[in-house]
Amino acid sequence: MPYEIAFTKQIEVTYPEQYINECCVGGDIVADALLPALRDTYGELTADQEDWGWFLWFSRSGVNLAVDIFCDDPDAGSFRIHLTSRVRTMLFSTKVSDTPELEQLCRLVVSALAAWTGSQPTVTRLDAKYLPI
């Protein structure tokens, strides 16, 4: 099942007009902090902004992995990240699933965030509907 990682870090935003919504503010800076570790481990990935935040998507061993970044409060530097793994079920459909790849991703992201922020983020396990377990 997915993970939610919460942390706080004051960031400096140079061009605030680039963000679609407030929940997107600074997500690119968070993504930039994670990209070196993610690329070293997973290689090519897709990164972009949506109206709900920023995403980093990639695959490992047939498992689709997602790092979705949301800003809760730009002034406080409060962020959340959802980590999700999906496996193919039939033809083109996938379902949220627990996988060893998700566990590895969680360890990697927590380590990278702790190094970047200087403190341990809060990790919460979520169900398939992204509600705390």
Short mmCIF file of C-alpha atoms in Angstrom, two decimals:
data_model
loop_
_atom_site.label_atom_id
_atom_site.label_comp_id
_atom_site.label_asym_id
_atom_site.label_seq_id
_atom_site.Cartn_x
_atom_site.Cartn_y
_atom_site.Cartn_z
CA MET A 1 0.00 0.00 0.00
CA PRO A 2 1.14 3.60 -0.52
CA TYR A 3 3.21 5.70 1.85
CA GLU A 4 2.84 9.36 2.77
CA ILE A 5 6.00 11.20 3.72
CA ALA A 6 5.59 14.60 5.39
CA PHE A 7 8.37 17.11 5.98
CA THR A 8 9.09 20.80 6.31
CA LYS A 9 11.80 22.79 4.56
CA GLN A 10 11.88 26.48 3.82
CA ILE A 11 12.61 26.97 0.13
CA GLU A 12 13.19 29.99 -2.06
CA VAL A 13 10.91 30.20 -5.08
CA THR A 14 12.36 32.32 -7.88
CA TYR A 15 9.41 32.34 -10.31
CA PRO A 16 6.11 31.80 -8.46
CA GLU A 17 4.09 32.38 -11.64
CA GLN A 18 5.30 29.04 -13.04
CA TYR A 19 3.08 27.09 -10.65
CA ILE A 20 -0.42 26.00 -11.69
CA ASN A 21 -1.82 26.00 -8.13
CA GLU A 22 -0.57 26.67 -4.60
CA CYS A 23 -0.15 22.91 -4.04
CA CYS A 24 2.50 22.95 -6.80
CA VAL A 25 4.71 25.65 -5.23
CA GLY A 26 8.22 24.35 -4.63
CA GLY A 27 7.44 20.81 -5.77
CA ASP A 28 10.02 21.18 -8.52
CA ILE A 29 12.65 22.08 -5.93
CA VAL A 30 11.75 19.00 -3.88
CA ALA A 31 11.87 16.89 -7.06
CA ASP A 32 15.30 18.32 -7.92
CA ALA A 33 16.55 17.26 -4.47
CA LEU A 34 15.33 13.68 -5.06
CA LEU A 35 16.30 13.28 -8.72
CA PRO A 36 19.99 12.38 -8.28
CA ALA A 37 19.22 9.45 -5.95
CA LEU A 38 16.25 8.33 -8.05
CA ARG A 39 18.14 8.48 -11.35
CA ASP A 40 21.12 6.63 -9.86
CA THR A 41 18.78 3.81 -8.83
CA TYR A 42 16.04 3.81 -11.47
CA GLY A 43 17.52 5.50 -14.54
CA GLU A 44 15.08 7.27 -16.84
CA LEU A 45 11.95 8.74 -15.33
CA THR A 46 9.15 11.13 -16.21
CA ALA A 47 8.85 14.35 -14.18
CA ASP A 48 6.33 17.15 -14.58
CA GLN A 49 3.77 19.43 -12.94
CA GLU A 50 0.03 18.74 -12.80
CA ASP A 51 -2.72 20.83 -11.20
CA TRP A 52 -2.39 18.75 -7.98
CA GLY A 53 1.42 18.97 -7.61
CA TRP A 54 4.53 17.43 -9.17
CA PHE A 55 5.21 13.83 -10.12
CA LEU A 56 8.15 11.54 -10.80
CA TRP A 57 7.11 8.29 -12.51
CA PHE A 58 9.25 5.31 -13.46
CA SER A 59 9.29 1.50 -13.55
CA ARG A 60 11.34 -1.27 -12.01
CA SER A 61 10.91 -5.00 -12.68
CA GLY A 62 7.48 -4.50 -14.24
CA VAL A 63 6.23 -2.38 -11.33
CA ASN A 64 5.11 1.21 -11.99
CA LEU A 65 6.36 3.53 -9.24
CA ALA A 66 5.19 7.07 -8.46
CA VAL A 67 6.58 9.87 -6.32
CA ASP A 68 3.82 12.51 -6.10
CA ILE A 69 4.77 15.80 -4.41
CA PHE A 70 2.28 18.24 -2.84
CA CYS A 71 2.84 21.55 -1.06
CA ASP A 72 0.48 22.05 1.88
CA ASP A 73 1.77 25.48 2.95
CA PRO A 74 4.31 27.38 0.83
CA ASP A 75 5.02 29.94 3.58
CA ALA A 76 5.79 27.23 6.15
CA GLY A 77 7.54 24.97 3.62
CA SER A 78 5.19 22.10 4.48
CA PHE A 79 5.18 19.24 1.95
CA ARG A 80 3.79 15.74 1.53
CA ILE A 81 4.91 13.01 -0.84
CA HIS A 82 2.86 9.97 -1.82
CA LEU A 83 4.80 6.89 -2.88
CA THR A 84 2.80 4.31 -4.83
CA SER A 85 3.50 1.07 -6.66
CA ARG A 86 1.13 -0.35 -9.26
CA VAL A 87 1.16 -3.75 -10.91
CA ARG A 88 -0.54 -4.76 -14.13
CA THR A 89 -3.67 -6.86 -13.65
CA MET A 90 -5.16 -7.40 -17.11
CA LEU A 91 -4.29 -5.90 -20.46
CA PHE A 92 -4.02 -2.18 -19.70
CA SER A 93 -5.29 -1.95 -16.13
CA THR A 94 -3.17 -1.67 -13.01
CA LYS A 95 -3.87 -1.76 -9.29
CA VAL A 96 -2.19 -0.24 -6.27
CA SER A 97 -0.20 -3.00 -4.63
CA ASP A 98 2.41 -3.66 -1.96
CA THR A 99 5.70 -4.56 -3.59
CA PRO A 100 9.34 -4.92 -2.53
CA GLU A 101 10.08 -2.15 -5.04
CA LEU A 102 7.88 0.24 -3.05
CA GLU A 103 9.74 -0.60 0.16
CA GLN A 104 13.07 0.12 -1.55
CA LEU A 105 11.71 3.40 -2.95
CA CYS A 106 10.47 4.47 0.48
CA ARG A 107 13.87 3.87 2.07
CA LEU A 108 15.59 5.80 -0.72
CA VAL A 109 13.24 8.81 -0.57
CA VAL A 110 13.33 9.00 3.25
CA SER A 111 17.13 8.89 3.20
CA ALA A 112 17.41 11.56 0.49
CA LEU A 113 14.92 13.83 2.26
CA ALA A 114 16.64 13.44 5.63
CA ALA A 115 19.97 14.38 4.05
CA TRP A 116 18.42 17.39 2.27
CA THR A 117 16.29 18.73 5.15
CA GLY A 118 18.55 17.78 8.04
CA SER A 119 15.75 15.92 9.86
CA GLN A 120 13.78 12.69 9.57
CA PRO A 121 10.49 13.04 7.70
CA THR A 122 7.27 11.54 9.07
CA VAL A 123 6.24 8.33 7.28
CA THR A 124 2.61 7.13 7.33
CA ARG A 125 1.25 3.98 5.72
CA LEU A 126 -1.85 4.56 3.55
CA ASP A 127 -4.52 2.29 2.11
CA ALA A 128 -5.27 2.01 -1.61
CA LYS A 129 -7.51 5.09 -1.35
CA TYR A 130 -4.69 7.11 0.26
CA LEU A 131 -6.25 7.16 3.72
CA PRO A 132 -4.07 6.50 6.80
CA ILE A 133 -4.10 2.91 8.00
#
